[in-house]
Short mmCIF file of C-alpha atoms in Angstrom, two decimals:
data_model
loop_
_atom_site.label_atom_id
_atom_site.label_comp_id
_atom_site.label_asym_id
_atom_site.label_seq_id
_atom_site.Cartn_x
_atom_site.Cartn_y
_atom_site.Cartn_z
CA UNK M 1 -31.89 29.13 37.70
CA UNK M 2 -29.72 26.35 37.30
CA UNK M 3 -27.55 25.68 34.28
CA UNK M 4 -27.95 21.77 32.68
CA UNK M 5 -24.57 20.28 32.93
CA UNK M 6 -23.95 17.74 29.30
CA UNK M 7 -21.90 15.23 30.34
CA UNK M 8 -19.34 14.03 27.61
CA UNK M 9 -17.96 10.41 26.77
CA UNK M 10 -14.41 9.93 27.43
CA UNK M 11 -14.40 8.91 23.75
CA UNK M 12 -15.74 11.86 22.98
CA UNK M 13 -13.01 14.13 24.78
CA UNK M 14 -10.54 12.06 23.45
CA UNK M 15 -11.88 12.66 19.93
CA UNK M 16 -11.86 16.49 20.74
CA UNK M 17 -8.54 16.85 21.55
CA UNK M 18 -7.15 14.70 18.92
CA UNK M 19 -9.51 16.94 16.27
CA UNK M 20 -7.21 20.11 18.24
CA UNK M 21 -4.29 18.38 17.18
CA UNK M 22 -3.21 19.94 13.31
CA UNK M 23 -0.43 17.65 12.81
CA UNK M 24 -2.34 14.24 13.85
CA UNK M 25 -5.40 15.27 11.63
CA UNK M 26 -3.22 15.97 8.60
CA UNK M 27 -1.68 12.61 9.35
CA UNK M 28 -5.36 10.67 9.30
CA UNK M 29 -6.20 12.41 6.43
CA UNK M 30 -3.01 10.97 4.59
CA UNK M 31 -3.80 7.67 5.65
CA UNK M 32 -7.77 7.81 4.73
CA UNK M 33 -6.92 9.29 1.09
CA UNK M 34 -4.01 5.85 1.02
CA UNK M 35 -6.85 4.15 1.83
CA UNK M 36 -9.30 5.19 -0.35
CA UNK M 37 -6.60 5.43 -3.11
CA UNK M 38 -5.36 1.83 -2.37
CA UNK M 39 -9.02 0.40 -2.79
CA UNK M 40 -9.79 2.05 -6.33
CA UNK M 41 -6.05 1.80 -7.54
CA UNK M 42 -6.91 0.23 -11.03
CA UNK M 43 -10.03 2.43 -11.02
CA UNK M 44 -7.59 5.71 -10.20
CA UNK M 45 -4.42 4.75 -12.20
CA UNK M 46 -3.49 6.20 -15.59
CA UNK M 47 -2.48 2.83 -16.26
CA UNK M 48 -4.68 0.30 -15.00
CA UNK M 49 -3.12 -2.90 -16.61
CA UNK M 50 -2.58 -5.25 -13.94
CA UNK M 51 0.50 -3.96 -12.15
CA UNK M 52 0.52 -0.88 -14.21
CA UNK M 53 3.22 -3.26 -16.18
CA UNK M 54 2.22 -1.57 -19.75
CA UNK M 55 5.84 -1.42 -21.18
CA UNK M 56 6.70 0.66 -23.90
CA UNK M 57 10.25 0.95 -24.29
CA UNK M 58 10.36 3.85 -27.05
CA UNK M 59 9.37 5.92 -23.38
CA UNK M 60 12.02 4.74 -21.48
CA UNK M 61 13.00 6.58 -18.34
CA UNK M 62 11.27 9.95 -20.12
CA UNK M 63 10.82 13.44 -17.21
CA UNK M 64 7.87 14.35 -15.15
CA UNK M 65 5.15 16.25 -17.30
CA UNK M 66 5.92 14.31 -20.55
CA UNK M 67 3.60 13.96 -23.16
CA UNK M 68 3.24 12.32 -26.31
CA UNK M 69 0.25 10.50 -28.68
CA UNK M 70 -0.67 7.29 -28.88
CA UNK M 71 -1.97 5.16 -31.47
CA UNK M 72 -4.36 1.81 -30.35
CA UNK M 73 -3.55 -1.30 -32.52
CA UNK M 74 -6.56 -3.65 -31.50
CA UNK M 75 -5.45 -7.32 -31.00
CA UNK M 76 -6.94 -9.60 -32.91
CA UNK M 77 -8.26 -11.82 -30.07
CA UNK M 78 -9.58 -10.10 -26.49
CA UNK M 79 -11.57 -10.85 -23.76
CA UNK M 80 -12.08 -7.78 -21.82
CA UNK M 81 -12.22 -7.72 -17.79
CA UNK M 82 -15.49 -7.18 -15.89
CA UNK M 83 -15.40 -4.19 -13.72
CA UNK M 84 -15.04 -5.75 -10.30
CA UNK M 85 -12.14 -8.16 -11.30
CA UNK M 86 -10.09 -5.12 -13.13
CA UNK M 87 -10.46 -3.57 -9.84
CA UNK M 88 -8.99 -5.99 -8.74
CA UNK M 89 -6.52 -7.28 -10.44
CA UNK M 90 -5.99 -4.96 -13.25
CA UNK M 91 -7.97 -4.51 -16.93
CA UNK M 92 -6.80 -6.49 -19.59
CA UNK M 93 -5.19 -4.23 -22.32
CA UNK M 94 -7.20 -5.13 -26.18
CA UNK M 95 -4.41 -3.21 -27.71
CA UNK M 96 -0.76 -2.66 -28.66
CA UNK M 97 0.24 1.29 -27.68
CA UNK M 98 2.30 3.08 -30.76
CA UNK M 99 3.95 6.01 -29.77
CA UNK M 100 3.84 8.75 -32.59
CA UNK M 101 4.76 12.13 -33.27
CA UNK M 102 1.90 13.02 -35.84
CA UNK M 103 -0.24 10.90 -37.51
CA UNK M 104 -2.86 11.22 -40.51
CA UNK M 105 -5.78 9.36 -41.93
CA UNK M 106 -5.90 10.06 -45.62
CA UNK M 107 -8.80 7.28 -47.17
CA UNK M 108 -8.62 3.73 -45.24
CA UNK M 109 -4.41 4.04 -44.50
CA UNK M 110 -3.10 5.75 -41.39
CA UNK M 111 0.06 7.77 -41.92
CA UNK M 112 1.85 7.98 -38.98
CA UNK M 113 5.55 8.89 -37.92
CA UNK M 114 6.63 6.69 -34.65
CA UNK M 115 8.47 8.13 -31.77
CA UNK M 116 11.49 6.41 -31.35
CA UNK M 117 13.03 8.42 -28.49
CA UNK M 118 14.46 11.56 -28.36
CA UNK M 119 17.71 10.51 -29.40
CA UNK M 120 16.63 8.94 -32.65
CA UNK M 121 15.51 9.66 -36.11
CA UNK M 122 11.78 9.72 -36.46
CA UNK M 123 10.44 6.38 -38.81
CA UNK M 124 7.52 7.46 -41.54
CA UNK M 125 4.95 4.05 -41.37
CA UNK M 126 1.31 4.07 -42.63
CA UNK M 127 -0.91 1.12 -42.07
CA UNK M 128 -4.24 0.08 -43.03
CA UNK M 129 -7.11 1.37 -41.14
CA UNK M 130 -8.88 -2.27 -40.77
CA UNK M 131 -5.44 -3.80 -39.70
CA UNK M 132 -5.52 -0.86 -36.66
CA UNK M 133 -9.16 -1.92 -35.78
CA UNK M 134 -8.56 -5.04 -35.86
CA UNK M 135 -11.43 -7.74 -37.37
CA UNK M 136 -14.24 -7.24 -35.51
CA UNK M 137 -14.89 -3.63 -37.08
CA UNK M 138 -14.31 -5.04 -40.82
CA UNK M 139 -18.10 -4.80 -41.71
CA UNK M 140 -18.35 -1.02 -40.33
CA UNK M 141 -18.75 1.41 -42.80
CA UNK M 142 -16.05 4.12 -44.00
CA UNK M 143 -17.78 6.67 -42.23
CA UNK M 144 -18.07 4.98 -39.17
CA UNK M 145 -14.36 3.29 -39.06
CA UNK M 146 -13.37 7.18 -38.93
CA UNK M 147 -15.79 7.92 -36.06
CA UNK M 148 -14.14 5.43 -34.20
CA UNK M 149 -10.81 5.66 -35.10
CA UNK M 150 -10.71 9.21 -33.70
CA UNK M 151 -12.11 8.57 -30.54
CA UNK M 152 -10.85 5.20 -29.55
CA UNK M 153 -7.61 4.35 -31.05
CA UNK M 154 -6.01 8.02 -30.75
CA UNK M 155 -5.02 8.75 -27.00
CA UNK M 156 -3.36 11.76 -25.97
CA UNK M 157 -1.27 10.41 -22.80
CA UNK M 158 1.02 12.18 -19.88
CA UNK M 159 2.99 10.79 -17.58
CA UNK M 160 2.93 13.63 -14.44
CA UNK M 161 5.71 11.52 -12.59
CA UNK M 162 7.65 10.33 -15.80
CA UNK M 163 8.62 6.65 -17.33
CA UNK M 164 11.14 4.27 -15.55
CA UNK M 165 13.15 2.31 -17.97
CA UNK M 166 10.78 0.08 -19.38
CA UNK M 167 8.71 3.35 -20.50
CA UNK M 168 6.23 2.51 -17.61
CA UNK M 169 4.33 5.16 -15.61
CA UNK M 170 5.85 5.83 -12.60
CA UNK M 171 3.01 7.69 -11.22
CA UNK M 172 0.35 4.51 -12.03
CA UNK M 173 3.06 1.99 -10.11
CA UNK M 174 3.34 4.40 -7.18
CA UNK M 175 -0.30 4.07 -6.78
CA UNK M 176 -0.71 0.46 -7.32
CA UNK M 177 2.24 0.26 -4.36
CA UNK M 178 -0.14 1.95 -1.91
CA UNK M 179 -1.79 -1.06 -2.09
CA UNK M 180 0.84 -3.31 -1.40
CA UNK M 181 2.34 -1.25 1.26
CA UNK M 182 -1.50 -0.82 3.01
CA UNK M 183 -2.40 -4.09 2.87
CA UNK M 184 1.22 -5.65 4.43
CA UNK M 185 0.60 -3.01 7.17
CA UNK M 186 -3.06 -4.10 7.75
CA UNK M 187 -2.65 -8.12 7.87
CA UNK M 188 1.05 -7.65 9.90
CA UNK M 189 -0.41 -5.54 12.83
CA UNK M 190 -3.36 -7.79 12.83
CA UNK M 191 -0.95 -10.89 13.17
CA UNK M 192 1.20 -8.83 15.64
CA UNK M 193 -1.59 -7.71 17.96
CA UNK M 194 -3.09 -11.11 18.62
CA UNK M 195 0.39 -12.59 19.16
CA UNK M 196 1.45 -9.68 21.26
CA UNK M 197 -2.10 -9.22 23.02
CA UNK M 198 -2.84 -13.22 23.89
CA UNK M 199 0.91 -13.63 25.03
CA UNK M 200 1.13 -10.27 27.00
CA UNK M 201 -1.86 -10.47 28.78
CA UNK M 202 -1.26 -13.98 29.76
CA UNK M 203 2.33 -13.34 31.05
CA UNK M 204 0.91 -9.96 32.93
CA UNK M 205 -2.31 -11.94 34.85
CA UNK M 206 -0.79 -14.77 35.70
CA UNK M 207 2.56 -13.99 36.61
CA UNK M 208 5.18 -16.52 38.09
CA UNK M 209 7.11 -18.95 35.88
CA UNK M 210 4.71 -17.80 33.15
CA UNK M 211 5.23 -14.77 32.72
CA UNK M 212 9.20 -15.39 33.23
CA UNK M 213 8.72 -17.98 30.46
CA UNK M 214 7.34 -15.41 28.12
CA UNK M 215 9.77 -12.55 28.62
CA UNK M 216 12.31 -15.12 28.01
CA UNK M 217 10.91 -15.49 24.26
CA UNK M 218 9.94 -11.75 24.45
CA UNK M 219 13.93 -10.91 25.10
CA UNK M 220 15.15 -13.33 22.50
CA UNK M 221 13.39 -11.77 19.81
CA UNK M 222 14.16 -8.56 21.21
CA UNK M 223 17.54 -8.93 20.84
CA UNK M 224 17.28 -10.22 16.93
CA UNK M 225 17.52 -7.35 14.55
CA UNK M 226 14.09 -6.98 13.02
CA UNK M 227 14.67 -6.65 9.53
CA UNK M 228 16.92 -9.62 9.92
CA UNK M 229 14.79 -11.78 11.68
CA UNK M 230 11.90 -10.72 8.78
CA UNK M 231 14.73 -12.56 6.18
CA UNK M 232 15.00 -15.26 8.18
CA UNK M 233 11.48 -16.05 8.07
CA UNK M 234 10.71 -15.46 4.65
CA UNK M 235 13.93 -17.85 3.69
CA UNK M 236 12.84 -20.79 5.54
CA UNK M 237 9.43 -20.62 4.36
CA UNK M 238 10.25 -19.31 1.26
CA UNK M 239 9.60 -23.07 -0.27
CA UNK M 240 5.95 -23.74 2.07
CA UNK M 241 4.75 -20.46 0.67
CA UNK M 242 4.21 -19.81 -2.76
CA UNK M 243 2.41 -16.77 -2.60
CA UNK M 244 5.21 -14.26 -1.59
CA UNK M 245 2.71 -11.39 -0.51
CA UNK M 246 1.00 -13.79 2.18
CA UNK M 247 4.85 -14.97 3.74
CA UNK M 248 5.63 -11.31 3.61
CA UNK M 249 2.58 -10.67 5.52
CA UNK M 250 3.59 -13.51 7.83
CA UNK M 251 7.08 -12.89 8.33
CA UNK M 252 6.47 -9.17 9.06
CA UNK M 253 4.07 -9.64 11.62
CA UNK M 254 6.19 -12.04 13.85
CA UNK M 255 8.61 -9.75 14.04
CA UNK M 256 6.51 -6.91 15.91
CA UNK M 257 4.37 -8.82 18.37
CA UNK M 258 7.09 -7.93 21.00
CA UNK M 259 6.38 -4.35 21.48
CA UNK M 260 2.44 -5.25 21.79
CA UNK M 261 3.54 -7.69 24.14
CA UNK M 262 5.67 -5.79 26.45
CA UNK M 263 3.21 -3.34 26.70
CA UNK M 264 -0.04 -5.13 27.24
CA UNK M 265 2.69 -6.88 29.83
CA UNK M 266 3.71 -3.86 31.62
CA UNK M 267 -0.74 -2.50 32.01
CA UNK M 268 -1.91 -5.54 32.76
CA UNK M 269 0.19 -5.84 35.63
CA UNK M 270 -0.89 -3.03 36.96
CA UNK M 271 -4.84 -3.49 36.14
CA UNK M 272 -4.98 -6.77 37.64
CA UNK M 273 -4.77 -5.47 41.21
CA UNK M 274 -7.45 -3.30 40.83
CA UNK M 275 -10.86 -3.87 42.80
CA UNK M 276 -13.02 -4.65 39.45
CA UNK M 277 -10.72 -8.02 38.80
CA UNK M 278 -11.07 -8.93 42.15
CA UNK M 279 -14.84 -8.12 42.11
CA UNK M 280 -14.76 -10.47 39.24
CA UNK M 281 -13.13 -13.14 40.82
CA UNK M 282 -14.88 -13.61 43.28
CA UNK M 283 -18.35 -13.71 41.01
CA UNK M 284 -16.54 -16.56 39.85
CA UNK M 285 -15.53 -15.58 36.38
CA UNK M 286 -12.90 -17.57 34.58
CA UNK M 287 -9.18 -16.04 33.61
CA UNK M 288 -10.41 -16.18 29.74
CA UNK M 289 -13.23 -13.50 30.56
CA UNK M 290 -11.90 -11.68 33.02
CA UNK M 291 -8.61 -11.12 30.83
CA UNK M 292 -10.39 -10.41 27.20
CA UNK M 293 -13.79 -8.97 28.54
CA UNK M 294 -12.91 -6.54 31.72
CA UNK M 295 -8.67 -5.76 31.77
CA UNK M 296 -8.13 -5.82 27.98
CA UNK M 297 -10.71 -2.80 27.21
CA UNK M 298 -9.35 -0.73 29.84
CA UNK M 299 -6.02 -0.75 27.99
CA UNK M 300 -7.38 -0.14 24.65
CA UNK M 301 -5.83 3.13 24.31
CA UNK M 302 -2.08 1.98 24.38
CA UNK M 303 -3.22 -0.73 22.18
CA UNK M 304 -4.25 1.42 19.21
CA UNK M 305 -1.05 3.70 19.93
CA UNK M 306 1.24 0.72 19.49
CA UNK M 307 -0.56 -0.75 16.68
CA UNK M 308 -0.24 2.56 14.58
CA UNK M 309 3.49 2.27 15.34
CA UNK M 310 3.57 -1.01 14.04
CA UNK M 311 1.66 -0.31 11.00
CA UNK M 312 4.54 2.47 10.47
CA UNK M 313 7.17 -0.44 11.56
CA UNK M 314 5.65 -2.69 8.82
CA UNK M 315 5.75 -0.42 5.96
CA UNK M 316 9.56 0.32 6.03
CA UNK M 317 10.04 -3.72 6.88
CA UNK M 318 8.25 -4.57 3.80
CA UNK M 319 9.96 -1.76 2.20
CA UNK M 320 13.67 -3.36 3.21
CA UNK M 321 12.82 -6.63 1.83
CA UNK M 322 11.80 -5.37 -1.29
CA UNK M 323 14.43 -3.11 -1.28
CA UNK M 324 17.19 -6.39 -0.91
CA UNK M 325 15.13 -8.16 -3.43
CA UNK M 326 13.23 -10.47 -0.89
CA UNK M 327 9.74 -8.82 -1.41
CA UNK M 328 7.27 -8.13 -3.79
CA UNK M 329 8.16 -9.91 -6.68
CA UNK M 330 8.59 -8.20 -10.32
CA UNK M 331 6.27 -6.91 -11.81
CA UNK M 332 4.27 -6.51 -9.07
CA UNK M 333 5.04 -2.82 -7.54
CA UNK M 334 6.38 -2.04 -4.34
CA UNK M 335 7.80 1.26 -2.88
CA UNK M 336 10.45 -0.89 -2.00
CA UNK M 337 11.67 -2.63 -5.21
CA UNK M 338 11.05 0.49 -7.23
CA UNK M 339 13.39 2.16 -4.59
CA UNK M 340 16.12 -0.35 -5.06
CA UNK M 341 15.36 -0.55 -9.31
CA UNK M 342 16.00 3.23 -9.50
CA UNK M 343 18.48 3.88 -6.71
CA UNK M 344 21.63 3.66 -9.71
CA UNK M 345 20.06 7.09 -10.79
CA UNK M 346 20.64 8.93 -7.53
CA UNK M 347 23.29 10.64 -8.92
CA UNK M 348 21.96 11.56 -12.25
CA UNK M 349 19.45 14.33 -13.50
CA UNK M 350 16.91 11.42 -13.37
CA UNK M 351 17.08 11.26 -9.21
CA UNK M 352 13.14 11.81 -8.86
CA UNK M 353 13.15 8.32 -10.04
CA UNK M 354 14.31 6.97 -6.94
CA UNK M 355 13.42 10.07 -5.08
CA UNK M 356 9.46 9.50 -5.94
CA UNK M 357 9.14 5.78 -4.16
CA UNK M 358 10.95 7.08 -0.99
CA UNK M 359 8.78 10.07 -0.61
CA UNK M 360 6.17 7.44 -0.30
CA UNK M 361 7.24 5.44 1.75
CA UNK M 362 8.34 8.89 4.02
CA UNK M 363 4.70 10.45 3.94
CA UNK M 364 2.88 7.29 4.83
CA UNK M 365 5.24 6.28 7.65
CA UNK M 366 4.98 9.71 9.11
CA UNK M 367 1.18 9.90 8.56
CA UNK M 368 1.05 6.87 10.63
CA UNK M 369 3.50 8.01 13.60
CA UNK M 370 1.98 11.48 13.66
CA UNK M 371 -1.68 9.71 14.25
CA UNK M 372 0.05 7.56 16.81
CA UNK M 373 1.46 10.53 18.71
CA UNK M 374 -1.58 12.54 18.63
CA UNK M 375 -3.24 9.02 19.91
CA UNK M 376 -1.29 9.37 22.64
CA UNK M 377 -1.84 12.64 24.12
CA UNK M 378 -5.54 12.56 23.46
CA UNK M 379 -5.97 9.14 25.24
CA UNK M 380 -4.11 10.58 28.53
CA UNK M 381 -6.20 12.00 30.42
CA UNK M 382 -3.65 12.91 33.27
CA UNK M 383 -3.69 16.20 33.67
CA UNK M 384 -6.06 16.98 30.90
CA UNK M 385 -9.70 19.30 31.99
CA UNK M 386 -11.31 18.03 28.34
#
């Protein structure tokens, strides 16, 4: 009796072996919880003030694991953010935080005694329960003010990562920098792969004073240091540009097309002399299809493999030009500029300051290289039963 054989998509096999492979899977699962992390970020975040930029300098530069209480002083004037544009760009705070070490309510006054840092004399203050409020709960009655004094302007906070020096939560900013550091990655490799894809492929099929043409631009901005040639670019179009996350995104990505060129180069060289292109020739197919619609998917695999080690590539870039000041802009967080902000603590019993952001920037460049290796020895098949 014969024994149904199930044939298997090379997909799938590759998709086996890279599940086989511990150190690539605990990579992808770093970079889906970045992801899913970067996309809720204000949702997520202790602090979800846009840029997690709620200061409060009585906190300032305050250990992991600290805790304190904090009273809500309602502004006067607010317009709160709808839920899809504070998850977006942060929810507009209707209140000014006062740190205290013990408060009481005693009637319509709020005793309180504010934290002023552990290195100073606590200050005894009381003020009036309607001025805490603010106007808009004047006509609530005694009863009610209480109700909603307890649960609304009394928060018990902790910082698991600490304060920086502006009493800001370190661990809220780290969060809000996934998203910084994602979405350069994301937008650079995109830039880099059609550069490097279009201008590889053409130089590889064609050949000739083309293709010499092309390495000749390939090997000049080979031979420019990248992080270098990323200044560069962001100087000169430093003026053109005013938003400084869309030059970054510019200037990093034309500074790694040259890897996805060269190697898109180096297959399609190779592919082109195969009997499918020449089948296709001579069905009269133009260059256009024949390059984008038969060689290109056949050298998918190397394509993804690059592009997660440019993704990698564009994270510490970024990081560097925040790092030197030329990024991310304050207040806006970046692994980068917190890296450089805190690096004058290195030294100190406050190191995890600086240590924190470059952990970061560590576990999401490995994540990405270990996918990209494991990438790589699932999509080659040489030598390889399943």
């Amino acid at each position: 009796m014969s024994k149904e054989v199930k044939s298997t998509s090379l997909n799938a096999k590759a998709w086996k072996r890279l599940k086989r492979n511990k150190s690539a899977m605990f990579g992808l699962a770093v970079i889906i919880l970045s992801v899913f992390v970067s996309i809720l970020a204000y949702v997520v975040a202790p602090d979800n003030s846009a840029n997690a930029n709620e200061q409060i300098l009585q906190l300032e530069t305050h250990e992991p694991g600290f805790s304190i209480t904090i009273l809500k002083k309602n502004k006067d004037t607010f317009e709160p953010s709808g839920f899809f544009d504070g998850a977006i760009n942060g929810y507009k705070k209707g209140y000014e935080p006062i740190p205290v070490n013990s408060y009481k309510l005693v009637g319509d006054t709020v005793f309180y005694n504010e934290y002023r840092g552990k290195a100073f004399a606590a200050d005894d203050k009381k003020i009036a329960l309607n001025e805490l409020l603010g106007p808009s709960y004047a006509s609530k009655s005694a009863a009610e003010k209480k109700e909603i004094f307890e649960k609304e302007q009394v928060e018990k906070r902790t910082y698991l990562l600490g304060t920086d020096k502006f009493g800001r939560d370190i661990f809220s900013r780290l969060i809000i920098g996934t998203r910084v550091s994602l979405s350069v990655g994301l937008i650079s490799v995109f830039i880099s792969l059609f550069i490097g894809i279009t201008l590889g492929a053409v130089a590889g099929y064609f050949k000739g004073w083309i293709d010499e043409a092309i390495m000749w631009v390939i090997n000049v901005f080979w031979s420019i240091p990248t992080l270098l040639l990323a200044m560069c670019l962001y100087i000169v179009a430093a003026d053109r540009i005013e938003n400084k996350l869309v030059l970054i995104f510019i200037a990093v990505g034309l500074t790694m097309w040259v890897d996805t060129a060269r190697i898109v180069r180096g297959q399609v060289l190779g592919i082109r002399e195969l009997e499918f292109v020449s089948a296709a020739r001579s069905l009269g197919y133009n260059n256009a299809r024949i390059i984008f619609l038969h060689i290109l998917p056949n050298i998918i695999g190397p394509i993804i493999v690059v592009a997660c080690a440019n993704f990698a590539s564009a994270i510490l870039i970024e990081s560097g030009l925040s790092y030197i000041g030329l990024g991310i802009q304050p207040p806006a967080p970046s692994w980068g500029s917190m890296l450089n902000e805190y690096k004058g603590f290195i030294d100190t019993n406050k190191a995890y300051l600086a240590l924190f952001p470059g952990f970061a920037i560590m576990a999401l460049v490995l994540a990405f290289n270990l996918v990209g290796n494991g990438l790589r020895d699932a999509l080659d098949v040489r030598g390889q039963a399943n």
